[in-house]
């Protein structure tokens, strides 16, 4: 891949912008930003580059036009061809992408500007925070084409909104409006559609100015703790605090507190 610093990456299905510590990835496959193997590969490549580039302190993902992501481009799949394996396809594309998003120790936020469906819903759920336009809607979509959930939807959706509501959405395949998504805890904020780009940038810049290492360790702690016992979570906290306590940003935070001034975090 191409380095991020000083030179935006060139992709076919993504628009990229690196500014003020924020890498914005815009899904760009008109009209529905439907996922393909190429888009999945390009997203993985961009996230890998973001992980290695110290200039990137937050990643924001959004969609071009009026749709966030309509899910898998079903026309791009061989479908029921005898030699096609759904399992192998997921292991090669969306599942490693979802894992990379969760394991990237920098904030990954979504600006959901329209429909997020199927694997596109999984992409949104894999982000750490979600800001939605008031026109956005969320659809599991899988049952509508005779499939089961993938791209992490079966794991993340019930954890965010509860098992009963997740089953209802998956079974009935009904769109969930942004306002209801906020009430259920599926998204963190809902804003007027015209304000979404500005709100997303503001949140991303706020996160990019925060102590990056501490946020990354916080992300690791909270996600791993979902599957740990209380005692094991306490042990993990001690391990991660040892790492956080040795960062430059911790020293700066303490100094700023004692000197009664705003801290200036560098991400180190």
XYZ file of N, CA, C and O in Angstrom, residues 67-203:
548
model
N -26.255 6.998 1.004
C -26.256 5.663 1.601
C -24.922 5.440 2.311
O -23.867 5.790 1.769
N -24.982 4.863 3.508
C -23.738 4.487 4.185
C -23.146 3.263 3.507
O -22.076 3.313 2.914
N -23.856 2.144 3.578
C -23.402 0.923 2.906
C -24.561 -0.065 2.848
O -25.114 -0.431 3.883
N -24.909 -0.489 1.632
C -26.053 -1.378 1.436
C -25.711 -2.849 1.638
O -26.549 -3.712 1.395
N -24.485 -3.144 2.085
C -24.094 -4.535 2.298
C -23.454 -5.128 1.063
O -23.030 -4.422 0.149
N -23.376 -6.440 1.054
C -22.743 -7.146 -0.054
C -23.430 -6.842 -1.386
O -24.659 -6.856 -1.485
N -22.620 -6.564 -2.390
C -23.126 -6.440 -3.757
C -23.422 -7.860 -4.248
O -22.511 -8.576 -4.687
N -24.690 -8.261 -4.157
C -25.034 -9.656 -4.468
C -24.781 -9.976 -5.936
O -24.532 -11.125 -6.298
N -24.800 -8.959 -6.793
C -24.513 -9.195 -8.197
C -23.063 -9.522 -8.466
O -22.726 -10.035 -9.535
N -22.190 -9.249 -7.465
C -20.758 -9.512 -7.638
C -20.353 -10.884 -7.123
O -19.186 -11.260 -7.201
N -21.307 -11.645 -6.586
C -21.016 -12.970 -6.055
C -21.462 -14.058 -7.020
O -22.509 -13.937 -7.658
N -20.699 -15.154 -7.102
C -21.157 -16.272 -7.927
C -22.328 -17.019 -7.316
O -22.936 -17.871 -7.954
N -22.655 -16.675 -6.049
C -23.866 -17.222 -5.422
C -23.863 -18.728 -5.297
O -23.043 -19.285 -4.596
N -24.753 -19.378 -6.006
C -24.939 -20.810 -5.827
C -24.058 -21.647 -6.761
O -24.293 -22.838 -6.929
N -23.035 -21.038 -7.320
C -22.107 -21.817 -8.145
C -21.503 -22.937 -7.311
O -21.233 -22.780 -6.117
N -21.297 -24.070 -7.928
C -20.880 -25.270 -7.207
C -19.563 -25.085 -6.471
O -19.342 -25.680 -5.416
N -18.680 -24.263 -7.012
C -17.355 -24.124 -6.401
C -17.250 -22.906 -5.487
O -16.159 -22.574 -5.020
N -18.378 -22.230 -5.220
C -18.333 -21.043 -4.348
C -18.594 -21.443 -2.910
O -19.547 -22.161 -2.611
N -17.760 -20.959 -1.986
C -17.926 -21.229 -0.561
C -18.202 -19.929 0.174
O -17.361 -19.027 0.185
N -19.386 -19.823 0.768
C -19.699 -18.649 1.576
C -18.723 -18.533 2.748
O -18.296 -17.426 3.111
N -18.389 -19.674 3.354
C -17.472 -19.679 4.490
C -16.118 -19.089 4.098
O -15.598 -18.183 4.763
N -15.559 -19.589 3.002
C -14.243 -19.111 2.583
C -14.287 -17.639 2.174
O -13.340 -16.887 2.427
N -15.397 -17.228 1.564
C -15.531 -15.828 1.167
C -15.511 -14.915 2.391
O -14.821 -13.883 2.408
N -16.255 -15.265 3.438
C -16.291 -14.449 4.645
C -14.939 -14.436 5.347
O -14.491 -13.393 5.837
N -14.284 -15.584 5.404
C -12.971 -15.649 6.050
C -11.933 -14.812 5.303
O -10.954 -14.353 5.899
N -12.153 -14.602 4.018
C -11.190 -13.858 3.211
C -11.493 -12.371 3.122
O -10.609 -11.588 2.749
N -12.723 -11.963 3.473
C -13.121 -10.570 3.219
C -13.624 -9.864 4.481
O -12.864 -9.194 5.170
N -14.912 -10.023 4.802
C -15.543 -9.192 5.807
C -15.147 -9.523 7.241
O -15.061 -8.633 8.084
N -14.900 -10.791 7.527
C -14.556 -11.131 8.896
C -13.172 -10.610 9.294
O -13.040 -10.016 10.383
N -12.146 -10.747 8.487
C -10.874 -10.107 8.859
C -10.959 -8.583 8.881
O -10.272 -7.941 9.673
N -11.813 -8.007 8.039
C -12.002 -6.561 8.062
C -12.610 -6.124 9.390
O -12.140 -5.165 10.026
N -13.667 -6.816 9.831
C -14.305 -6.475 11.099
C -13.333 -6.623 12.262
O -13.291 -5.778 13.168
N -12.526 -7.678 12.245
C -11.538 -7.872 13.302
C -10.494 -6.767 13.293
O -10.088 -6.277 14.355
N -10.055 -6.357 12.126
C -9.037 -5.300 12.043
C -9.583 -4.004 12.619
O -8.871 -3.260 13.297
N -10.848 -3.707 12.365
C -11.458 -2.494 12.909
C -11.487 -2.541 14.427
O -11.196 -1.544 15.099
N -11.849 -3.673 14.985
C -11.955 -3.793 16.436
C -10.583 -3.822 17.096
O -10.414 -3.351 18.216
N -9.579 -4.385 16.423
C -8.261 -4.544 17.024
C -7.343 -3.348 16.797
O -6.297 -3.238 17.447
N -7.720 -2.444 15.901
C -6.942 -1.227 15.697
C -7.002 -0.383 16.971
O -8.076 0.027 17.403
N -5.862 -0.128 17.593
C -5.866 0.566 18.876
C -5.832 2.084 18.686
O -5.015 2.807 19.263
N -6.741 2.537 17.864
C -7.057 3.939 17.659
C -8.571 4.006 17.483
O -9.177 3.038 17.012
N -9.193 5.113 17.843
C -10.656 5.185 17.685
C -11.072 5.055 16.216
O -10.458 5.644 15.329
N -12.111 4.266 15.992
C -12.724 4.126 14.669
C -14.187 4.515 14.816
O -14.925 3.874 15.571
N -14.605 5.575 14.138
C -15.967 6.070 14.296
C -16.676 6.061 12.948
O -16.041 6.162 11.904
N -17.987 5.924 13.004
C -18.793 5.876 11.780
C -19.679 7.098 11.700
O -20.288 7.506 12.692
N -19.761 7.674 10.511
C -20.741 8.702 10.207
C -21.771 8.091 9.278
O -21.529 7.945 8.079
N -22.906 7.683 9.826
C -23.876 6.886 9.078
C -24.860 7.841 8.411
O -25.788 8.354 9.039
N -24.640 8.081 7.138
C -25.363 9.116 6.408
C -26.623 8.610 5.721
O -27.375 9.409 5.153
N -26.869 7.312 5.781
C -28.055 6.744 5.143
C -28.224 5.309 5.583
O -27.865 4.954 6.707
N -28.719 4.474 4.704
C -28.974 3.080 5.058
C -27.678 2.332 5.347
O -26.684 2.464 4.634
N -27.721 1.528 6.413
C -26.653 0.580 6.742
C -27.319 -0.788 6.814
O -28.107 -1.055 7.722
N -27.023 -1.650 5.851
C -27.753 -2.911 5.725
C -26.793 -4.078 5.593
O -25.719 -3.949 4.998
N -27.209 -5.231 6.119
C -26.430 -6.451 5.951
C -25.004 -6.292 6.452
O -24.768 -5.879 7.586
N -24.046 -6.629 5.600
C -22.643 -6.469 5.965
C -22.306 -5.009 6.228
O -21.371 -4.704 6.969
N -23.066 -4.078 5.625
C -22.883 -2.665 5.913
C -23.274 -2.324 7.342
O -22.655 -1.471 7.984
N -24.297 -3.005 7.862
C -24.645 -2.867 9.268
C -23.510 -3.411 10.134
O -23.124 -2.793 11.125
N -22.958 -4.557 9.747
C -21.821 -5.117 10.476
C -20.641 -4.168 10.498
O -19.954 -4.030 11.518
N -20.402 -3.492 9.378
C -19.316 -2.513 9.296
C -19.558 -1.373 10.287
O -18.638 -0.943 10.999
N -20.793 -0.879 10.348
C -21.123 0.197 11.283
C -20.973 -0.260 12.730
O -20.443 0.469 13.575
N -21.428 -1.479 13.029
C -21.356 -1.990 14.396
C -19.922 -2.221 14.839
O -19.618 -2.130 16.036
N -19.030 -2.524 13.909
C -17.630 -2.782 14.254
C -16.892 -1.504 14.620
O -15.806 -1.565 15.189
N -17.455 -0.344 14.294
C -16.853 0.927 14.699
C -17.049 1.118 16.212
O -17.962 0.565 16.811
N -16.190 1.934 16.806
C -16.265 2.156 18.250
C -17.417 3.080 18.625
O -18.076 2.872 19.645
N -17.645 4.106 17.823
C -18.732 5.055 18.047
C -19.456 5.272 16.737
O -18.856 5.181 15.662
N -20.754 5.586 16.839
C -21.572 5.789 15.648
C -22.372 7.079 15.771
O -23.111 7.253 16.745
N -22.199 7.973 14.797
C -22.999 9.185 14.689
C -23.868 9.009 13.451
O -23.363 8.735 12.360
N -25.176 9.156 13.595
C -26.100 8.900 12.492
C -26.841 10.163 12.097
O -27.204 10.991 12.951
N -27.071 10.301 10.807
C -27.989 11.326 10.326
C -29.405 10.942 10.726
O -29.728 9.754 10.884
N -30.268 11.933 10.894
C -31.649 11.622 11.277
C -32.403 10.887 10.173
O -33.487 10.347 10.407
N -31.817 10.836 8.987
C -32.420 10.103 7.871
C -31.872 8.681 7.739
O -32.305 7.932 6.862
N -30.911 8.317 8.589
C -30.301 6.989 8.497
C -31.286 5.909 8.937
O -32.227 6.160 9.699
N -31.056 4.700 8.454
C -31.835 3.554 8.905
C -30.938 2.328 8.895
O -29.937 2.265 8.168
N -31.327 1.343 9.702
C -30.510 0.161 9.922
C -31.355 -1.080 9.622
O -32.458 -1.221 10.149
N -30.817 -1.960 8.787
C -31.561 -3.145 8.354
C -30.627 -4.351 8.413
O -29.520 -4.311 7.860
N -31.068 -5.426 9.060
C -30.221 -6.624 9.074
C -30.115 -7.221 7.677
O -29.039 -7.670 7.274
N -31.201 -7.282 6.954
C -31.243 -7.629 5.520
C -30.976 -9.092 5.180
O -31.392 -9.557 4.117
N -30.298 -9.822 6.034
C -29.882 -11.178 5.673
C -31.072 -12.099 5.399
O -31.081 -12.843 4.411
N -32.078 -12.070 6.276
C -33.231 -12.955 6.086
C -33.967 -12.643 4.792
O -34.607 -13.519 4.209
N -33.863 -11.406 4.330
C -34.541 -11.019 3.103
C -34.029 -11.733 1.876
O -34.741 -11.828 0.862
N -32.802 -12.236 1.937
C -32.258 -13.023 0.816
C -31.899 -14.437 1.261
O -31.072 -15.105 0.650
N -32.541 -14.872 2.350
C -32.398 -16.261 2.778
C -31.045 -16.596 3.366
O -30.572 -17.728 3.230
N -30.419 -15.636 4.054
C -29.115 -15.877 4.663
C -29.173 -15.614 6.166
O -30.100 -14.982 6.672
N -28.159 -16.098 6.867
C -27.979 -15.826 8.292
C -27.038 -14.631 8.454
O -26.314 -14.275 7.522
N -27.015 -13.995 9.628
C -26.139 -12.835 9.829
C -24.660 -13.184 9.702
O -24.232 -14.295 10.024
N -23.888 -12.202 9.231
C -22.432 -12.334 9.205
C -21.816 -10.976 9.497
O -22.494 -10.061 9.956
N -20.524 -10.842 9.273
C -19.777 -9.602 9.509
C -19.960 -9.117 10.945
O -20.013 -7.923 11.224
N -20.085 -10.061 11.880
C -20.158 -9.729 13.293
C -21.512 -9.295 13.801
O -21.666 -8.993 14.994
N -22.536 -9.264 12.940
C -23.847 -8.781 13.365
C -24.434 -9.659 14.474
O -25.023 -9.149 15.439
N -24.269 -10.975 14.384
C -24.843 -11.867 15.392
C -24.215 -11.645 16.768
O -24.855 -11.888 17.796
N -22.992 -11.181 16.816
C -22.285 -10.946 18.075
C -22.568 -9.552 18.624
O -22.871 -9.387 19.808
N -22.488 -8.548 17.770
C -22.528 -7.164 18.240
C -23.944 -6.633 18.445
O -24.198 -5.891 19.393
N -24.879 -6.983 17.562
C -26.217 -6.411 17.647
C -26.901 -6.734 18.975
O -27.427 -5.826 19.642
N -26.934 -8.004 19.436
C -27.574 -8.276 20.723
C -26.870 -7.618 21.903
O -27.503 -7.275 22.897
N -25.551 -7.433 21.799
C -24.818 -6.790 22.888
C -25.151 -5.304 22.989
O -25.028 -4.707 24.056
N -25.543 -4.707 21.884
C -25.879 -3.287 21.886
C -27.338 -3.031 22.241
O -27.654 -2.086 22.962
N -28.252 -3.850 21.742
C -29.679 -3.545 21.909
C -30.456 -4.630 22.639
O -31.655 -4.473 22.866
N -29.806 -5.729 23.019
C -30.493 -6.815 23.699
C -30.900 -7.928 22.739
O -31.140 -7.691 21.553
N -30.977 -9.133 23.269
C -31.218 -10.301 22.430
C -32.602 -10.282 21.783
O -32.746 -10.579 20.593
N -33.629 -9.912 22.549
C -34.988 -9.970 22.009
C -35.158 -9.012 20.829
O -35.747 -9.370 19.798
N -34.671 -7.775 20.965
C -34.803 -6.822 19.874
C -33.931 -7.223 18.684
O -34.317 -7.023 17.520
N -32.772 -7.792 18.954
C -31.906 -8.246 17.862
C -32.572 -9.363 17.069
O -32.539 -9.373 15.831
N -33.205 -10.285 17.772
C -33.919 -11.362 17.089
C -35.079 -10.811 16.268
O -35.330 -11.245 15.140
N -35.794 -9.845 16.820
C -36.916 -9.244 16.104
C -36.441 -8.585 14.807
O -37.035 -8.777 13.738
N -35.366 -7.809 14.896
C -34.844 -7.147 13.700
C -34.360 -8.162 12.671
O -34.567 -7.998 11.465
N -33.702 -9.216 13.151
C -33.171 -10.226 12.239
C -34.287 -11.043 11.592
O -34.225 -11.354 10.395
N -35.303 -11.398 12.370
C -36.394 -12.213 11.836
C -37.281 -11.432 10.872
O -37.620 -11.904 9.785
N -37.695 -10.241 11.286
C -38.679 -9.476 10.517
C -38.053 -8.620 9.431
O -38.753 -8.172 8.517
N -36.761 -8.356 9.541
C -36.041 -7.629 8.498
C -36.633 -6.237 8.253
O -36.694 -5.754 7.129
N -37.072 -5.597 9.345
C -37.680 -4.277 9.225
C -36.636 -3.187 9.488
O -35.796 -3.330 10.378
N -36.690 -2.085 8.734
C -35.740 -0.991 8.959
C -35.924 -0.364 10.343
O -37.052 -0.174 10.810
N -34.829 -0.046 10.981
C -34.839 0.631 12.272
C -34.453 2.090 12.041
O -33.324 2.387 11.631
N -35.351 3.039 12.276
C -35.037 4.457 12.048
C -33.969 4.954 13.023
O -33.766 4.382 14.102
N -33.327 6.052 12.655
C -32.230 6.584 13.457
C -32.673 6.917 14.874
O -31.955 6.631 15.847
N -33.844 7.532 15.031
C -34.299 7.931 16.360
C -34.482 6.718 17.273
O -34.113 6.750 18.455
N -35.026 5.632 16.735
C -35.198 4.414 17.520
C -33.857 3.752 17.785
O -33.636 3.189 18.863
N -32.938 3.820 16.817
C -31.597 3.282 17.012
C -30.892 3.991 18.166
O -30.175 3.365 18.952
N -31.106 5.294 18.285
C -30.526 6.043 19.395
C -31.145 5.613 20.717
O -30.438 5.412 21.716
N -32.461 5.457 20.732
C -33.143 5.060 21.970
C -32.673 3.700 22.456
O -32.518 3.473 23.663
N -32.401 2.799 21.525
C -31.978 1.446 21.876
C -30.490 1.351 22.195
O -30.033 0.334 22.713
N -29.726 2.381 21.872
C -28.291 2.336 22.131
C -27.466 1.823 20.972
O -26.274 1.540 21.136
N -28.078 1.714 19.799
C -27.342 1.239 18.631
C -26.376 2.301 18.118
O -25.309 1.987 17.590
N -26.760 3.576 18.249
C -25.894 4.680 17.856
C -25.688 5.599 19.057
O -26.465 5.589 20.015
N -24.621 6.391 19.001
C -24.301 7.290 20.103
C -24.972 8.648 19.972
O -25.319 9.273 20.973
N -25.132 9.121 18.721
C -25.706 10.430 18.487
C -26.501 10.401 17.191
O -26.148 9.668 16.262
N -27.550 11.210 17.132
C -28.292 11.443 15.892
C -28.322 12.943 15.658
O -28.634 13.714 16.576
N -27.991 13.362 14.445
C -27.936 14.785 14.119
C -28.671 15.002 12.798
O -28.862 14.065 12.019
N -29.105 16.238 12.514
C -29.699 16.505 11.203
C -28.738 16.105 10.084
O -27.521 16.290 10.203
N -29.287 15.569 9.013
C -28.449 15.040 7.930
C -27.452 16.070 7.415
O -26.286 15.745 7.137
N -27.873 17.312 7.304
C -26.988 18.352 6.787
C -25.820 18.630 7.724
O -24.767 19.117 7.293
N -25.994 18.316 9.017
C -24.953 18.587 10.005
C -23.997 17.420 10.200
O -22.986 17.560 10.910
N -24.301 16.256 9.611
C -23.504 15.065 9.900
C -22.023 15.235 9.560
O -21.173 14.896 10.392
N -21.646 15.719 8.377
C -20.205 15.839 8.093
C -19.463 16.683 9.124
O -18.375 16.301 9.582
N -20.047 17.818 9.525
C -19.405 18.674 10.510
C -19.332 18.029 11.883
O -18.308 18.132 12.578
N -20.403 17.349 12.294
C -20.418 16.670 13.598
C -19.411 15.532 13.622
O -18.727 15.321 14.636
N -19.306 14.800 12.515
C -18.346 13.701 12.442
C -16.924 14.238 12.528
O -16.085 13.692 13.258
N -16.627 15.303 11.805
C -15.285 15.896 11.849
C -14.949 16.395 13.251
O -13.832 16.199 13.742
N -15.924 17.054 13.892
C -15.670 17.595 15.224
C -15.356 16.486 16.222
O -14.420 16.594 17.033
N -16.140 15.409 16.197
C -15.896 14.287 17.103
C -14.557 13.632 16.797
O -13.782 13.313 17.710
